[in-house]
């Protein structure tokens, strides 16, 4: 016996409720106010020929705003691809009043084993920029966030990098709960209208590409027929995990955005726990 759940909304319905973001601004809403993001994180999924990323804005009570998503052509061992990622996550994303935010933490999928060491080397070199490697664990009951571990690169114990192992099933369930929320506020997922920021039908199809399935006593996530690509869901999951690890002081950031004369507000990356 099996049961499919979380089929609460379609791609067309999500596109229909997408919002117009301010013209000439990177970020929606008013800096420091409840209608705007206060922290930016990024999730990166590594494929053999490209990197897919999403920058997500976060507010109080898990309210989120899709800011920008896209593809960087190149394998995970391509330095030019990583240089492009550097430029995307290091720039200031501005509100209409000129204040802005930078990406505070970026979680990068460490791959399926073919490029793990190459990704590890590149995230290690970018730890000071808040770029950290992750891997997903689909075991039932795995907590979404657990403390990071030090992993060896090239089987050399002298060269290590930080790795977070995410309970991806718990993250996906939380995302689908947000998808089902219909009014702005706690847990609501905002997305921009139009395709200029990368939020096209392909992205929505990827976000809604999997469903939670119960088979006996086992709960797992499976792809829905016709939804072959799930990178959009994975990127959002990684960005959400980055926000949870940051555990930002939203009130302090909101105050800084309102009072600071320049765009300096940023949730500083935390050092991984040893």
CSV table of C-alpha atoms in Angstrom, one decimal:
chain,number,residue,atom,x,y,z
A,1,UNK,CA,0.0,0.0,0.0
A,2,UNK,CA,1.2,3.5,-0.8
A,3,UNK,CA,0.0,7.0,-0.5
A,4,UNK,CA,1.1,10.2,-2.2
A,5,UNK,CA,0.9,13.4,-0.3
A,6,UNK,CA,1.7,17.2,-0.6
A,7,UNK,CA,0.0,17.6,-4.0
A,8,UNK,CA,-1.6,20.8,-2.8
A,9,UNK,CA,-0.7,23.2,-5.6
A,10,UNK,CA,0.3,23.3,-9.2
A,11,UNK,CA,3.0,25.1,-11.1
A,12,UNK,CA,0.4,27.3,-12.8
A,13,UNK,CA,-1.1,28.3,-9.5
A,14,UNK,CA,2.3,29.3,-8.2
A,15,UNK,CA,3.1,31.4,-11.3
A,16,UNK,CA,-0.3,33.0,-11.0
A,17,UNK,CA,0.4,34.3,-7.4
A,18,UNK,CA,4.0,35.5,-8.3
A,19,UNK,CA,4.6,39.1,-7.4
A,20,UNK,CA,6.0,42.1,-9.2
A,21,UNK,CA,9.3,43.2,-7.5
A,22,UNK,CA,10.2,46.9,-7.6
A,23,UNK,CA,11.7,48.0,-10.9
A,24,UNK,CA,15.4,48.8,-10.8
A,25,UNK,CA,15.8,47.0,-7.4
A,26,UNK,CA,17.3,43.5,-6.6
A,27,UNK,CA,15.2,43.0,-3.5
A,28,UNK,CA,11.5,43.4,-2.9
A,29,UNK,CA,9.8,45.4,-0.2
A,30,UNK,CA,11.1,48.1,2.2
A,31,UNK,CA,14.5,47.6,3.8
A,32,UNK,CA,14.1,46.5,7.4
A,33,UNK,CA,10.3,46.1,7.2
A,34,UNK,CA,8.1,43.0,7.5
A,35,UNK,CA,7.4,43.0,3.7
A,36,UNK,CA,11.1,42.4,2.8
A,37,UNK,CA,13.9,39.9,3.3
A,38,UNK,CA,16.5,40.5,6.0
A,39,UNK,CA,19.0,37.8,5.2
A,40,UNK,CA,20.2,36.2,2.0
A,41,UNK,CA,21.5,32.7,1.6
A,42,UNK,CA,22.4,30.6,-1.5
A,43,UNK,CA,22.0,27.0,-2.4
A,44,UNK,CA,24.1,25.4,-5.2
A,45,UNK,CA,23.4,22.1,-6.8
A,46,UNK,CA,26.4,20.6,-8.8
A,47,UNK,CA,25.8,18.7,-12.0
A,48,UNK,CA,28.4,17.2,-14.3
A,49,UNK,CA,28.1,20.1,-16.8
A,50,UNK,CA,26.7,23.0,-14.8
A,51,UNK,CA,26.0,24.5,-11.4
A,52,UNK,CA,22.5,25.6,-10.6
A,53,UNK,CA,22.0,28.1,-7.8
A,54,UNK,CA,19.2,30.0,-6.1
A,55,UNK,CA,19.6,33.1,-3.8
A,56,UNK,CA,16.8,33.2,-1.3
A,57,UNK,CA,15.8,36.1,1.0
A,58,UNK,CA,14.5,35.2,4.5
A,59,UNK,CA,12.4,37.1,7.0
A,60,UNK,CA,10.9,36.4,10.4
A,61,UNK,CA,9.0,33.1,10.9
A,62,UNK,CA,10.5,31.4,7.8
A,63,UNK,CA,8.9,33.8,5.3
A,64,UNK,CA,11.0,33.6,2.1
A,65,UNK,CA,11.5,35.5,-1.1
A,66,UNK,CA,13.0,34.1,-4.3
A,67,UNK,CA,15.6,36.6,-5.4
A,68,UNK,CA,17.6,35.1,-8.3
A,69,UNK,CA,18.1,31.6,-9.8
A,70,UNK,CA,20.1,30.4,-12.7
A,71,UNK,CA,22.7,28.1,-14.3
A,72,UNK,CA,26.5,28.5,-14.5
A,73,UNK,CA,27.8,26.4,-17.3
A,74,UNK,CA,30.9,24.3,-16.5
A,75,UNK,CA,31.8,21.2,-14.6
A,76,UNK,CA,32.3,21.4,-10.8
A,77,UNK,CA,36.1,21.3,-11.4
A,78,UNK,CA,36.0,24.4,-13.8
A,79,UNK,CA,37.6,27.4,-12.1
A,80,UNK,CA,35.8,29.8,-14.4
A,81,UNK,CA,32.4,28.4,-13.2
A,82,UNK,CA,33.5,29.0,-9.6
A,83,UNK,CA,34.6,32.5,-10.5
A,84,UNK,CA,31.2,33.2,-11.8
A,85,UNK,CA,29.6,31.9,-8.6
A,86,UNK,CA,32.0,34.2,-6.6
A,87,UNK,CA,30.6,37.2,-8.4
A,88,UNK,CA,27.0,36.2,-7.9
A,89,UNK,CA,27.4,35.6,-4.1
A,90,UNK,CA,29.7,38.5,-3.3
A,91,UNK,CA,27.8,41.4,-4.8
A,92,UNK,CA,25.4,43.6,-2.9
A,93,UNK,CA,21.7,43.0,-3.6
A,94,UNK,CA,19.9,46.3,-3.1
A,95,UNK,CA,16.5,47.5,-2.1
A,96,UNK,CA,14.8,50.4,-4.0
A,97,UNK,CA,16.2,52.9,-1.4
A,98,UNK,CA,19.8,51.8,-2.0
A,99,UNK,CA,20.4,49.8,1.1
A,100,UNK,CA,21.3,46.2,0.5
A,101,UNK,CA,22.3,42.8,1.6
A,102,UNK,CA,25.0,40.3,0.6
A,103,UNK,CA,24.7,36.6,0.7
A,104,UNK,CA,25.6,35.5,4.2
A,105,UNK,CA,26.1,31.8,3.7
A,106,UNK,CA,26.2,29.5,0.6
A,107,UNK,CA,25.7,25.7,0.8
A,108,UNK,CA,27.2,23.8,-2.1
A,109,UNK,CA,26.2,20.2,-2.9
A,110,UNK,CA,29.4,18.1,-2.7
A,111,UNK,CA,28.2,15.9,-5.6
A,112,UNK,CA,27.6,12.3,-6.4
A,113,UNK,CA,31.2,11.2,-5.8
A,114,UNK,CA,32.6,12.1,-9.2
A,115,UNK,CA,33.7,15.6,-8.2
A,116,UNK,CA,33.6,15.5,-4.4
A,117,UNK,CA,37.2,16.2,-3.9
A,118,UNK,CA,37.2,19.0,-6.5
A,119,UNK,CA,34.2,20.6,-4.8
A,120,UNK,CA,35.8,20.1,-1.4
A,121,UNK,CA,38.9,22.0,-2.4
A,122,UNK,CA,37.0,24.9,-3.8
A,123,UNK,CA,34.6,25.3,-0.9
A,124,UNK,CA,37.6,25.0,1.5
A,125,UNK,CA,39.2,27.9,-0.3
A,126,UNK,CA,36.0,29.9,0.1
A,127,UNK,CA,35.1,29.2,3.8
A,128,UNK,CA,36.0,32.8,4.7
A,129,UNK,CA,33.3,33.9,2.1
A,130,UNK,CA,30.8,31.7,3.8
A,131,UNK,CA,30.8,28.9,1.2
A,132,UNK,CA,30.4,25.5,2.8
A,133,UNK,CA,30.1,22.0,1.4
A,134,UNK,CA,27.0,19.8,2.2
A,135,UNK,CA,25.7,16.4,1.3
A,136,UNK,CA,22.2,15.1,1.6
A,137,UNK,CA,21.0,12.1,3.6
A,138,UNK,CA,17.7,10.7,2.6
A,139,UNK,CA,17.3,8.4,5.6
A,140,UNK,CA,13.9,8.5,7.3
A,141,UNK,CA,14.0,10.4,10.5
A,142,UNK,CA,17.3,12.2,9.9
A,143,UNK,CA,17.3,15.7,11.5
A,144,UNK,CA,17.5,18.5,9.0
A,145,UNK,CA,20.5,20.1,10.6
A,146,UNK,CA,23.3,18.4,12.6
A,147,UNK,CA,26.8,19.7,13.5
A,148,UNK,CA,29.3,19.8,10.7
A,149,UNK,CA,32.2,17.4,10.5
A,150,UNK,CA,35.7,17.7,9.2
A,151,UNK,CA,36.4,15.5,6.2
A,152,UNK,CA,39.7,14.7,4.5
A,153,UNK,CA,40.5,15.7,1.0
A,154,UNK,CA,42.2,13.1,-1.2
A,155,UNK,CA,42.4,10.8,1.8
A,156,UNK,CA,45.0,13.2,3.3
A,157,UNK,CA,44.2,13.8,7.0
A,158,UNK,CA,46.3,17.0,6.9
A,159,UNK,CA,43.9,18.7,4.4
A,160,UNK,CA,40.3,18.9,5.6
A,161,UNK,CA,37.1,20.8,4.9
A,162,UNK,CA,33.9,21.4,6.8
A,163,UNK,CA,30.9,19.3,5.6
A,164,UNK,CA,27.3,19.6,6.7
A,165,UNK,CA,25.1,16.5,6.3
A,166,UNK,CA,21.5,17.5,5.8
A,167,UNK,CA,18.4,15.5,6.5
A,168,UNK,CA,16.9,16.5,3.1
A,169,UNK,CA,13.6,14.8,3.7
A,170,UNK,CA,12.8,17.0,6.6
A,171,UNK,CA,13.8,20.1,4.5
A,172,UNK,CA,11.6,19.0,1.6
A,173,UNK,CA,8.6,18.5,3.9
A,174,UNK,CA,9.1,22.1,5.3
A,175,UNK,CA,9.3,23.5,1.7
A,176,UNK,CA,6.1,21.8,0.7
A,177,UNK,CA,4.4,23.2,3.8
A,178,UNK,CA,5.5,26.7,2.7
A,179,UNK,CA,4.3,26.1,-0.8
A,180,UNK,CA,0.8,25.3,0.6
A,181,UNK,CA,0.6,28.6,2.5
A,182,UNK,CA,-1.6,31.0,0.6
A,183,UNK,CA,-1.2,34.3,2.4
A,184,UNK,CA,1.9,36.4,2.9
A,185,UNK,CA,3.3,36.1,6.4
A,186,UNK,CA,4.8,33.2,8.4
A,187,UNK,CA,6.1,30.4,6.1
A,188,UNK,CA,4.9,32.0,2.9
A,189,UNK,CA,7.0,31.6,-0.2
A,190,UNK,CA,7.2,34.7,-2.4
A,191,UNK,CA,8.4,34.4,-6.0
A,192,UNK,CA,8.9,37.2,-8.6
A,193,UNK,CA,6.7,37.5,-11.6
A,194,UNK,CA,8.3,37.3,-15.1
A,195,UNK,CA,11.3,35.2,-16.0
A,196,UNK,CA,14.0,37.8,-15.8
A,197,UNK,CA,15.2,36.4,-12.4
A,198,UNK,CA,15.1,32.8,-13.6
A,199,UNK,CA,11.7,31.8,-12.2
A,200,UNK,CA,10.2,30.2,-15.2
A,201,UNK,CA,8.0,27.2,-15.7
A,202,UNK,CA,11.0,24.9,-15.6
A,203,UNK,CA,12.0,26.2,-12.2
A,204,UNK,CA,8.5,25.7,-10.8
A,205,UNK,CA,8.4,22.2,-12.3
A,206,UNK,CA,11.7,21.5,-10.5
A,207,UNK,CA,10.5,22.8,-7.2
A,208,UNK,CA,7.4,20.6,-7.4
A,209,UNK,CA,9.2,17.7,-8.8
A,210,UNK,CA,8.9,15.3,-5.9
A,211,UNK,CA,6.2,14.0,-3.6
A,212,UNK,CA,6.3,12.4,-0.2
A,213,UNK,CA,5.3,8.7,-0.5
A,214,UNK,CA,4.4,6.3,2.3
A,215,UNK,CA,5.0,2.6,1.7
A,216,UNK,CA,4.1,0.6,4.8
A,217,UNK,CA,6.2,2.1,7.6
A,218,UNK,CA,8.7,3.8,5.2
A,219,UNK,CA,8.4,7.4,4.1
A,220,UNK,CA,10.4,8.6,1.1
A,221,UNK,CA,10.5,11.2,-1.6
A,222,UNK,CA,10.0,10.2,-5.2
A,223,UNK,CA,10.0,12.1,-8.5
A,224,UNK,CA,6.6,12.8,-10.0
A,225,UNK,CA,6.3,11.5,-13.6
A,226,UNK,CA,7.0,14.2,-16.1
A,227,UNK,CA,9.3,16.1,-13.6
A,228,UNK,CA,12.7,14.7,-14.4
A,229,UNK,CA,14.8,17.6,-12.9
A,230,UNK,CA,14.7,18.4,-9.2
A,231,UNK,CA,17.6,20.8,-8.9
A,232,UNK,CA,15.3,23.7,-8.1
A,233,UNK,CA,14.0,21.8,-5.0
A,234,UNK,CA,17.5,20.9,-4.0
A,235,UNK,CA,18.8,24.4,-4.3
A,236,UNK,CA,15.9,25.8,-2.2
A,237,UNK,CA,16.5,23.0,0.4
A,238,UNK,CA,20.2,24.0,0.7
A,239,UNK,CA,19.4,27.7,0.9
A,240,UNK,CA,16.9,27.0,3.7
A,241,UNK,CA,19.5,24.9,5.6
A,242,UNK,CA,22.0,27.7,5.3
A,243,UNK,CA,19.4,30.0,6.9
A,244,UNK,CA,18.8,27.6,9.7
A,245,UNK,CA,22.5,27.2,10.4
A,246,UNK,CA,22.9,31.0,10.5
A,247,UNK,CA,20.1,31.4,13.0
A,248,UNK,CA,20.1,35.1,12.4
A,249,UNK,CA,19.0,37.8,14.8
A,250,UNK,CA,16.3,39.2,12.5
A,251,UNK,CA,15.4,42.1,14.8
A,252,UNK,CA,19.0,43.3,15.0
A,253,UNK,CA,19.3,43.1,11.2
A,254,UNK,CA,16.1,45.0,10.6
A,255,UNK,CA,17.2,47.8,13.0
A,256,UNK,CA,20.6,48.0,11.2
A,257,UNK,CA,18.9,48.2,7.8
A,258,UNK,CA,16.6,51.0,8.9
A,259,UNK,CA,19.3,53.1,10.8
A,260,UNK,CA,22.5,52.5,8.8
A,261,UNK,CA,23.2,55.2,6.2
A,262,UNK,CA,24.7,52.6,3.8
A,263,UNK,CA,24.1,49.0,2.9
A,264,UNK,CA,26.1,47.3,5.5
A,265,UNK,CA,23.6,45.0,7.2
A,266,UNK,CA,24.7,41.4,6.9
A,267,UNK,CA,24.3,38.3,9.0
A,268,UNK,CA,27.9,37.2,9.5
A,269,UNK,CA,28.7,33.6,8.8
A,270,UNK,CA,29.2,31.5,11.9
A,271,UNK,CA,32.3,29.4,12.3
A,272,UNK,CA,31.3,25.7,12.0
A,273,UNK,CA,31.1,24.0,15.4
A,274,UNK,CA,34.1,21.8,16.1
